[in-house]
Tab-separated table of C-alpha atoms in Angstrom:
chain	number	residue	atom	x	y	z
W	1047	UNK	CA	0.000	0.000	0.000
W	1048	UNK	CA	2.705	2.586	0.828
W	1049	UNK	CA	4.452	1.766	-2.455
W	1050	UNK	CA	1.275	2.359	-4.435
W	1051	UNK	CA	0.746	5.710	-2.659
W	1052	UNK	CA	4.301	6.725	-3.419
W	1053	UNK	CA	3.887	5.795	-7.070
W	1054	UNK	CA	0.617	7.739	-7.268
W	1055	UNK	CA	2.203	10.740	-5.566
W	1056	UNK	CA	5.197	10.726	-7.891
W	1057	UNK	CA	2.897	10.400	-10.912
W	1058	UNK	CA	0.819	13.369	-9.760
W	1059	UNK	CA	3.979	15.371	-9.065
W	1060	UNK	CA	5.355	14.660	-12.523
W	1061	UNK	CA	2.065	15.664	-14.141
W	1062	UNK	CA	2.003	18.912	-12.159
W	1063	UNK	CA	5.603	19.716	-13.094
W	1064	UNK	CA	4.808	19.012	-16.734
W	1065	UNK	CA	1.884	21.433	-16.661
W	1066	UNK	CA	3.941	24.092	-14.849
W	1067	UNK	CA	6.827	23.759	-17.319
W	1068	UNK	CA	4.427	24.013	-20.242
W	1069	UNK	CA	2.894	27.160	-18.756
W	1070	UNK	CA	6.377	28.558	-18.149
W	1071	UNK	CA	7.372	27.924	-21.758
W	1072	UNK	CA	4.216	29.693	-22.891
W	1073	UNK	CA	4.971	32.671	-20.644
W	1074	UNK	CA	8.555	32.911	-21.932
W	1075	UNK	CA	7.415	32.563	-25.525
W	1076	UNK	CA	4.907	35.364	-25.055
W	1077	UNK	CA	7.313	37.570	-23.089
W	1078	UNK	CA	10.174	37.387	-25.587
W	1079	UNK	CA	8.151	36.734	-28.799
W	1080	UNK	CA	9.975	33.421	-29.226
W	1081	UNK	CA	7.260	32.019	-31.516
W	1082	UNK	CA	7.657	34.936	-33.910
W	1083	UNK	CA	11.450	34.650	-33.835
W	1084	UNK	CA	11.267	30.889	-34.457
W	1085	UNK	CA	9.009	31.533	-37.451
W	1086	UNK	CA	11.566	33.973	-38.863
W	1087	UNK	CA	14.435	31.509	-38.310
W	1088	UNK	CA	12.629	28.629	-40.028
W	1089	UNK	CA	11.561	30.777	-42.992
W	1090	UNK	CA	15.021	32.318	-43.402
W	1091	UNK	CA	16.665	28.883	-43.396
W	1092	UNK	CA	14.064	27.519	-45.825
W	1093	UNK	CA	14.376	30.163	-48.535
W	1094	UNK	CA	18.154	30.518	-48.187
W	1095	UNK	CA	18.830	26.782	-48.497
W	1096	UNK	CA	16.343	26.538	-51.388
W	1097	UNK	CA	18.132	29.396	-53.158
W	1098	UNK	CA	21.504	27.727	-52.607
W	1099	UNK	CA	20.311	24.435	-54.098
W	1100	UNK	CA	18.697	26.180	-57.055
W	1101	UNK	CA	21.774	28.333	-57.629
W	1102	UNK	CA	24.108	25.329	-57.544
W	1103	UNK	CA	21.928	23.431	-60.036
W	1104	UNK	CA	21.621	26.370	-62.458
W	1105	UNK	CA	25.330	27.160	-62.230
W	1106	UNK	CA	26.253	23.596	-63.104
W	1107	UNK	CA	23.651	23.029	-65.843
W	1108	UNK	CA	24.120	26.363	-67.622
W	1109	UNK	CA	27.878	26.663	-66.939
W	1110	UNK	CA	27.449	30.000	-65.196
W	1111	UNK	CA	30.186	31.897	-63.304
W	1112	UNK	CA	30.834	30.756	-59.756
W	1113	UNK	CA	29.566	34.027	-58.233
W	1114	UNK	CA	26.029	33.314	-59.496
W	1115	UNK	CA	25.392	30.734	-56.760
W	1116	UNK	CA	26.028	33.088	-53.802
W	1117	UNK	CA	24.282	35.921	-55.666
W	1118	UNK	CA	21.170	33.739	-55.929
W	1119	UNK	CA	21.540	32.460	-52.371
W	1120	UNK	CA	22.137	35.593	-50.302
W	1121	UNK	CA	20.232	38.840	-50.640
W	1122	UNK	CA	20.424	42.124	-48.760
W	1123	UNK	CA	18.639	41.376	-45.486
W	1124	UNK	CA	20.064	44.203	-43.380
W	1125	UNK	CA	20.462	47.745	-44.658
W	1126	UNK	CA	17.868	47.827	-47.447
W	1127	UNK	CA	14.916	46.316	-45.480
W	1128	UNK	CA	15.661	48.492	-42.447
W	1129	UNK	CA	15.745	51.639	-44.571
W	1130	UNK	CA	12.525	50.560	-46.261
W	1131	UNK	CA	10.544	50.040	-43.040
W	1132	UNK	CA	11.813	53.354	-41.673
W	1133	UNK	CA	10.551	55.075	-44.818
W	1134	UNK	CA	7.186	53.294	-44.544
W	1135	UNK	CA	6.889	54.357	-40.909
W	1136	UNK	CA	7.563	58.001	-41.780
W	1137	UNK	CA	4.869	57.939	-44.491
W	1138	UNK	CA	2.287	56.321	-42.187
W	1139	UNK	CA	1.904	53.108	-44.187
W	1140	UNK	CA	2.804	50.954	-41.180
W	1141	UNK	CA	-0.378	52.161	-39.430
W	1142	UNK	CA	-2.322	49.730	-41.606
W	1143	UNK	CA	-0.275	46.842	-40.128
W	1144	UNK	CA	-0.984	47.505	-36.454
W	1145	UNK	CA	-2.203	44.506	-34.453
W	1146	UNK	CA	-4.774	46.356	-32.312
W	1147	UNK	CA	-5.851	49.815	-31.232
W	1148	UNK	CA	-3.262	49.730	-28.444
W	1149	UNK	CA	-0.459	49.078	-30.912
W	1150	UNK	CA	1.589	52.047	-32.106
W	1151	UNK	CA	3.640	52.815	-35.199
W	1152	UNK	CA	6.801	52.995	-33.096
W	1153	UNK	CA	6.169	49.536	-31.643
W	1154	UNK	CA	5.416	48.135	-35.099
W	1155	UNK	CA	8.642	49.658	-36.439
W	1156	UNK	CA	10.638	48.086	-33.590
W	1157	UNK	CA	9.065	44.684	-34.282
W	1158	UNK	CA	9.811	44.961	-37.996
W	1159	UNK	CA	13.450	45.823	-37.284
W	1160	UNK	CA	13.815	42.887	-34.893
W	1161	UNK	CA	12.285	40.492	-37.453
W	1162	UNK	CA	14.608	41.633	-40.219
W	1163	UNK	CA	17.636	41.482	-37.932
W	1164	UNK	CA	16.825	37.896	-36.932
W	1165	UNK	CA	16.614	36.987	-40.612
W	1166	UNK	CA	19.875	38.834	-41.231
W	1167	UNK	CA	21.595	36.681	-38.599
W	1168	UNK	CA	20.721	33.543	-40.563
W	1169	UNK	CA	21.699	35.068	-43.895
W	1170	UNK	CA	25.016	36.533	-42.699
W	1171	UNK	CA	25.978	33.372	-40.831
W	1172	UNK	CA	25.396	31.234	-43.915
W	1173	UNK	CA	27.072	33.817	-46.161
W	1174	UNK	CA	30.398	33.748	-44.349
W	1175	UNK	CA	30.309	30.020	-43.535
W	1176	UNK	CA	29.092	28.480	-46.800
W	1177	UNK	CA	29.693	31.392	-49.183
W	1178	UNK	CA	33.425	30.725	-49.726
W	1179	UNK	CA	32.621	27.070	-50.471
W	1180	UNK	CA	30.134	28.129	-53.149
W	1181	UNK	CA	32.855	30.133	-54.915
W	1182	UNK	CA	34.649	27.034	-56.186
W	1183	UNK	CA	37.099	28.133	-58.877
W	1184	UNK	CA	39.033	26.142	-61.385
W	1185	UNK	CA	42.199	28.106	-60.573
W	1186	UNK	CA	42.029	27.183	-56.908
W	1187	UNK	CA	44.877	25.018	-55.589
W	1188	UNK	CA	44.402	21.274	-55.676
W	1189	UNK	CA	43.170	20.199	-52.213
W	1190	UNK	CA	44.966	16.866	-52.461
W	1191	UNK	CA	48.276	18.588	-53.099
W	1192	UNK	CA	47.653	21.003	-50.251
W	1193	UNK	CA	46.778	18.123	-47.937
W	1194	UNK	CA	49.974	16.248	-48.834
W	1195	UNK	CA	52.011	19.392	-48.224
W	1196	UNK	CA	50.323	19.948	-44.856
W	1197	UNK	CA	50.990	16.363	-43.807
W	1198	UNK	CA	54.660	16.687	-44.766
W	1199	UNK	CA	54.968	19.911	-42.788
W	1200	UNK	CA	53.245	18.329	-39.798
W	1201	UNK	CA	55.448	15.233	-39.919
W	1202	UNK	CA	58.687	17.232	-40.394
W	1203	UNK	CA	58.451	20.521	-38.510
W	1204	UNK	CA	61.528	22.785	-38.609
W	1205	UNK	CA	64.039	22.236	-35.852
W	1206	UNK	CA	65.196	24.888	-33.406
W	1207	UNK	CA	68.152	25.954	-35.574
W	1208	UNK	CA	65.929	26.534	-38.561
W	1209	UNK	CA	63.466	28.449	-36.417
W	1210	UNK	CA	66.227	30.682	-35.087
W	1211	UNK	CA	67.406	31.400	-38.634
W	1212	UNK	CA	63.852	32.192	-39.700
W	1213	UNK	CA	63.379	34.442	-36.664
W	1214	UNK	CA	66.614	36.267	-37.480
W	1215	UNK	CA	65.562	36.777	-41.082
W	1216	UNK	CA	62.101	37.934	-39.994
W	1217	UNK	CA	63.569	40.361	-37.470
W	1218	UNK	CA	65.993	41.817	-40.028
W	1219	UNK	CA	63.199	42.117	-42.555
W	1220	UNK	CA	61.002	43.858	-39.970
W	1221	UNK	CA	63.728	46.379	-39.220
W	1222	UNK	CA	64.128	47.138	-42.915
W	1223	UNK	CA	60.451	47.441	-43.805
W	1224	UNK	CA	58.350	48.765	-40.935
W	1225	UNK	CA	54.683	49.326	-41.820
W	1226	UNK	CA	51.490	50.251	-39.985
W	1227	UNK	CA	51.189	46.552	-39.056
W	1228	UNK	CA	54.557	46.459	-37.295
W	1229	UNK	CA	54.196	45.644	-33.607
W	1230	UNK	CA	55.015	48.372	-31.092
W	1231	UNK	CA	55.915	45.812	-28.419
W	1232	UNK	CA	59.575	45.112	-27.562
W	1233	UNK	CA	61.400	42.754	-29.897
W	1234	UNK	CA	61.844	40.159	-27.146
W	1235	UNK	CA	58.082	39.970	-26.527
W	1236	UNK	CA	57.324	39.749	-30.245
W	1237	UNK	CA	59.870	36.953	-30.743
W	1238	UNK	CA	58.592	34.926	-27.784
W	1239	UNK	CA	55.027	35.341	-28.977
W	1240	UNK	CA	55.957	34.178	-32.458
W	1241	UNK	CA	57.760	31.134	-31.031
W	1242	UNK	CA	54.766	30.193	-28.893
W	1243	UNK	CA	52.420	30.594	-31.840
W	1244	UNK	CA	54.665	28.518	-34.077
W	1245	UNK	CA	54.919	25.760	-31.453
W	1246	UNK	CA	51.145	25.613	-31.068
W	1247	UNK	CA	50.701	25.651	-34.831
W	1248	UNK	CA	52.977	22.650	-35.448
W	1249	UNK	CA	51.452	20.734	-32.551
W	1250	UNK	CA	47.983	21.358	-33.924
W	1251	UNK	CA	49.113	20.294	-37.415
W	1252	UNK	CA	50.391	16.973	-36.028
W	1253	UNK	CA	47.093	16.344	-34.249
W	1254	UNK	CA	45.180	17.313	-37.399
W	1255	UNK	CA	47.225	14.885	-39.495
W	1256	UNK	CA	46.224	12.012	-37.188
W	1257	UNK	CA	42.504	12.580	-37.814
W	1258	UNK	CA	40.626	10.746	-40.546
W	1259	UNK	CA	39.232	12.478	-43.650
W	1260	UNK	CA	35.641	12.388	-42.338
W	1261	UNK	CA	36.611	13.853	-38.983
W	1262	UNK	CA	38.500	16.667	-40.707
W	1263	UNK	CA	35.558	17.420	-42.976
W	1264	UNK	CA	33.162	17.607	-40.026
W	1265	UNK	CA	35.481	19.821	-37.974
W	1266	UNK	CA	36.168	22.033	-40.983
W	1267	UNK	CA	32.432	22.515	-41.561
W	1268	UNK	CA	31.772	23.253	-37.883
W	1269	UNK	CA	34.635	25.747	-37.817
W	1270	UNK	CA	33.187	27.484	-40.879
W	1271	UNK	CA	29.988	28.198	-38.943
W	1272	UNK	CA	31.985	29.717	-36.080
W	1273	UNK	CA	31.975	33.122	-37.766
W	1274	UNK	CA	31.499	36.665	-36.526
W	1275	UNK	CA	27.728	36.992	-37.283
W	1276	UNK	CA	26.871	33.773	-35.437
W	1277	UNK	CA	29.106	34.559	-32.456
W	1278	UNK	CA	27.634	38.055	-32.292
W	1279	UNK	CA	24.102	36.641	-32.409
W	1280	UNK	CA	24.841	34.244	-29.546
W	1281	UNK	CA	26.369	37.010	-27.430
W	1282	UNK	CA	23.414	39.291	-28.206
W	1283	UNK	CA	20.947	36.549	-27.251
W	1284	UNK	CA	22.655	36.021	-23.895
W	1285	UNK	CA	22.668	39.753	-23.216
W	1286	UNK	CA	19.057	40.254	-24.315
W	1287	UNK	CA	17.629	37.270	-22.416
W	1288	UNK	CA	19.489	37.968	-19.157
W	1289	UNK	CA	17.696	40.890	-17.438
W	1290	UNK	CA	20.599	42.099	-15.229
W	1291	UNK	CA	23.024	42.052	-18.154
W	1292	UNK	CA	20.434	43.663	-20.423
W	1293	UNK	CA	19.970	46.492	-17.936
W	1294	UNK	CA	23.725	47.027	-17.687
W	1295	UNK	CA	24.012	47.383	-21.466
W	1296	UNK	CA	20.837	49.270	-22.397
W	1297	UNK	CA	19.504	51.175	-19.379
W	1298	UNK	CA	20.454	54.770	-18.695
W	1299	UNK	CA	23.417	55.378	-16.416
W	1300	UNK	CA	21.245	56.426	-13.504
W	1301	UNK	CA	19.309	53.144	-13.773
W	1302	UNK	CA	22.273	50.798	-13.730
W	1303	UNK	CA	23.321	50.978	-17.387
W	1304	UNK	CA	27.019	51.506	-16.773
W	1305	UNK	CA	27.940	49.943	-20.155
W	1306	UNK	CA	25.590	52.037	-22.299
W	1307	UNK	CA	27.505	55.323	-22.420
W	1308	UNK	CA	30.767	53.823	-23.698
W	1309	UNK	CA	30.668	50.142	-24.672
W	1310	UNK	CA	27.136	49.900	-26.104
W	1311	UNK	CA	27.539	53.196	-27.988
W	1312	UNK	CA	30.875	52.080	-29.440
W	1313	UNK	CA	29.503	48.730	-30.646
W	1314	UNK	CA	26.444	50.452	-32.111
W	1315	UNK	CA	28.579	52.952	-34.024
W	1316	UNK	CA	30.744	50.193	-35.477
W	1317	UNK	CA	27.664	48.220	-36.501
W	1318	UNK	CA	26.069	51.242	-38.171
W	1319	UNK	CA	29.022	51.781	-40.509
W	1320	UNK	CA	29.219	48.129	-41.648
W	1321	UNK	CA	26.721	48.426	-44.499
W	1322	UNK	CA	28.082	51.811	-45.582
W	1323	UNK	CA	31.650	50.487	-45.701
W	1324	UNK	CA	30.607	47.615	-47.953
W	1325	UNK	CA	29.034	50.069	-50.401
W	1326	UNK	CA	32.204	52.195	-50.350
W	1327	UNK	CA	34.373	49.142	-51.074
W	1328	UNK	CA	32.188	48.180	-54.037
W	1329	UNK	CA	32.384	51.771	-55.308
W	1330	UNK	CA	36.198	51.728	-55.080
W	1331	UNK	CA	36.335	48.474	-57.058
W	1332	UNK	CA	33.998	49.941	-59.672
W	1333	UNK	CA	36.196	53.032	-59.925
W	1334	UNK	CA	39.278	50.873	-60.482
W	1335	UNK	CA	37.379	48.957	-63.134
W	1336	UNK	CA	36.433	52.156	-64.975
W	1337	UNK	CA	40.037	53.379	-64.879
W	1338	UNK	CA	41.215	50.129	-66.432
W	1339	UNK	CA	38.548	50.476	-69.125
W	1340	UNK	CA	39.874	53.937	-69.997
W	1341	UNK	CA	43.396	52.537	-70.303
W	1342	UNK	CA	42.137	49.749	-72.576
W	1343	UNK	CA	42.863	46.981	-70.037
W	1344	UNK	CA	40.626	44.079	-69.055
W	1345	UNK	CA	38.335	45.197	-66.250
W	1346	UNK	CA	35.764	42.431	-65.988
W	1347	UNK	CA	32.624	42.221	-68.083
W	1348	UNK	CA	28.992	41.848	-67.074
W	1349	UNK	CA	27.629	38.643	-68.562
W	1350	UNK	CA	23.987	39.298	-69.340
W	1351	UNK	CA	22.744	35.710	-69.107
W	1352	UNK	CA	23.748	35.101	-65.452
W	1353	UNK	CA	22.898	38.698	-64.519
W	1354	UNK	CA	19.392	38.352	-65.970
W	1355	UNK	CA	18.861	35.040	-64.176
W	1356	UNK	CA	19.878	36.512	-60.814
W	1357	UNK	CA	17.754	39.646	-61.255
W	1358	UNK	CA	14.688	37.648	-62.306
W	1359	UNK	CA	15.087	35.354	-59.324
W	1360	UNK	CA	15.622	38.178	-56.847
W	1361	UNK	CA	13.023	40.683	-58.139
W	1362	UNK	CA	10.312	38.523	-59.720
W	1363	UNK	CA	10.326	34.842	-58.820
W	1364	UNK	CA	11.095	35.035	-55.092
W	1365	UNK	CA	8.659	37.922	-54.407
W	1366	UNK	CA	5.855	36.006	-56.144
W	1367	UNK	CA	6.683	32.784	-54.310
W	1368	UNK	CA	7.078	34.387	-50.881
W	1369	UNK	CA	3.925	36.527	-51.097
W	1370	UNK	CA	1.873	33.561	-52.322
W	1371	UNK	CA	3.252	31.145	-49.722
W	1372	UNK	CA	2.828	33.501	-46.748
W	1373	UNK	CA	-0.653	34.536	-47.889
W	1374	UNK	CA	-1.804	30.928	-48.152
W	1375	UNK	CA	-0.300	30.005	-44.788
W	1376	UNK	CA	-1.868	33.044	-43.111
W	1377	UNK	CA	-5.356	32.589	-44.585
W	1378	UNK	CA	-5.684	28.797	-44.854
W	1379	UNK	CA	-3.813	27.615	-41.735
W	1380	UNK	CA	-3.065	28.625	-38.159
W	1381	UNK	CA	0.685	28.070	-38.424
W	1382	UNK	CA	1.660	31.752	-38.436
W	1383	UNK	CA	1.119	34.179	-35.512
W	1384	UNK	CA	-1.434	36.934	-36.010
W	1385	UNK	CA	0.898	39.867	-36.570
W	1386	UNK	CA	0.595	41.781	-39.860
W	1387	UNK	CA	4.083	43.204	-39.400
W	1388	UNK	CA	5.490	39.683	-39.140
W	1389	UNK	CA	3.655	38.602	-42.300
W	1390	UNK	CA	4.947	41.667	-44.139
W	1391	UNK	CA	8.515	40.890	-43.046
W	1392	UNK	CA	8.188	37.240	-44.108
W	1393	UNK	CA	6.967	38.283	-47.558
W	1394	UNK	CA	9.762	40.797	-48.056
W	1395	UNK	CA	12.748	38.817	-46.735
W	1396	UNK	CA	13.504	36.624	-49.801
W	1397	UNK	CA	13.205	39.576	-52.201
W	1398	UNK	CA	15.669	42.306	-53.014
W	1399	UNK	CA	19.119	42.664	-54.583
W	1400	UNK	CA	22.044	40.356	-53.776
W	1401	UNK	CA	23.983	41.089	-50.612
W	1402	UNK	CA	26.896	43.496	-50.810
W	1403	UNK	CA	28.895	40.939	-48.822
W	1404	UNK	CA	29.274	38.905	-52.035
W	1405	UNK	CA	31.998	41.367	-52.967
W	1406	UNK	CA	33.734	40.510	-49.683
W	1407	UNK	CA	33.435	36.801	-50.501
W	1408	UNK	CA	35.453	37.306	-53.671
W	1409	UNK	CA	38.191	38.870	-51.543
W	1410	UNK	CA	38.095	36.028	-49.021
W	1411	UNK	CA	38.255	33.451	-51.789
W	1412	UNK	CA	41.169	35.303	-53.448
W	1413	UNK	CA	39.369	35.579	-56.781
W	1414	UNK	CA	41.166	37.202	-59.694
W	1415	UNK	CA	40.881	40.942	-60.206
W	1416	UNK	CA	38.668	40.715	-63.291
W	1417	UNK	CA	36.098	38.619	-61.463
W	1418	UNK	CA	36.069	41.014	-58.498
W	1419	UNK	CA	35.414	43.928	-60.840
W	1420	UNK	CA	32.725	41.994	-62.730
W	1421	UNK	CA	30.934	41.257	-59.443
W	1422	UNK	CA	31.171	44.934	-58.443
W	1423	UNK	CA	29.643	46.004	-61.772
W	1424	UNK	CA	26.815	43.507	-61.381
W	1425	UNK	CA	26.057	44.697	-57.832
W	1426	UNK	CA	25.841	48.298	-59.070
W	1427	UNK	CA	23.359	47.219	-61.775
W	1428	UNK	CA	21.320	45.233	-59.222
W	1429	UNK	CA	21.028	48.188	-56.844
W	1430	UNK	CA	20.093	50.526	-59.696
W	1431	UNK	CA	17.220	48.147	-60.489
W	1432	UNK	CA	16.229	47.714	-56.822
W	1433	UNK	CA	13.838	50.757	-56.686
W	1434	UNK	CA	11.527	48.720	-58.926
W	1435	UNK	CA	10.878	46.498	-55.902
């Protein structure tokens, strides 16, 4: 009898805890709009991965340039949508998307910005993790040869005498050619730091050589996702979901926000110039291209077939597909939350010109100069067409 009572009590306790946890999850989801954010994450992953697959297939079947795949996969999800919703708020159009009478245009604008920024996290993370892999060039070094070379270096690292000779040559070279990258630390500290880094490098290479090909591929893929946008998103999530930390970063100084005046403002300023700097870099590349054209040199040409395919996909096909899909899901099912601003953001996210970061991908992948200039020209054309959207 006591055993049966204990079993019944434990069963009732487990049921009560299950109900309480479910209620707690519902409270957290409502408090932090987790359901809306999850909807954005799923939709952003869905259309980005679909675009990547479609871009890879078209590039291979039609023998298109390598930059077409990332241009089809990644669109501008940061600066252009944020500028657009700010313009819509100033003209009063967002008033038609308010949830209730208590909702305000300012609150709707804040929600729209948060939705687009969540989508931008997915897009930027995939851009800098998978983007370089999509730019697979014929002139890239043979991976098998590089792997053999790495294994030889790992198996036969330079001895101490060779390292001392290399350090002496490096030090002499540094004295002869000092640049803005030259360390201001004492020579002894620089040399010891270089020795420690070299020791760790060779030790890591030996451990890497002992791993199998599958293990290396998995670790290489995981390391690719450990990029700045994803790390920044994780840090931002921790700060935003931890009330004491959130207050320290975003409250006024008199209310405990001792980070806001200096650290938060600095990070915000750096983030605000990111999109502008990308546009400036593309403009500089375009200027160099035009100068080469004047001198009669090769400066990269815009191929109209791939450019037309990318523009049609970005400005016609994806807008039609996204508007139709979100409309059907909103009217025929109960899968999407009832927030007109969220539905508007979901419809707009897959549309728009390719991301400016594609120009940065060509730099990371060490593409040739003509291809960099061709990509810059195409991006200029795409953003000239973008007002049609």
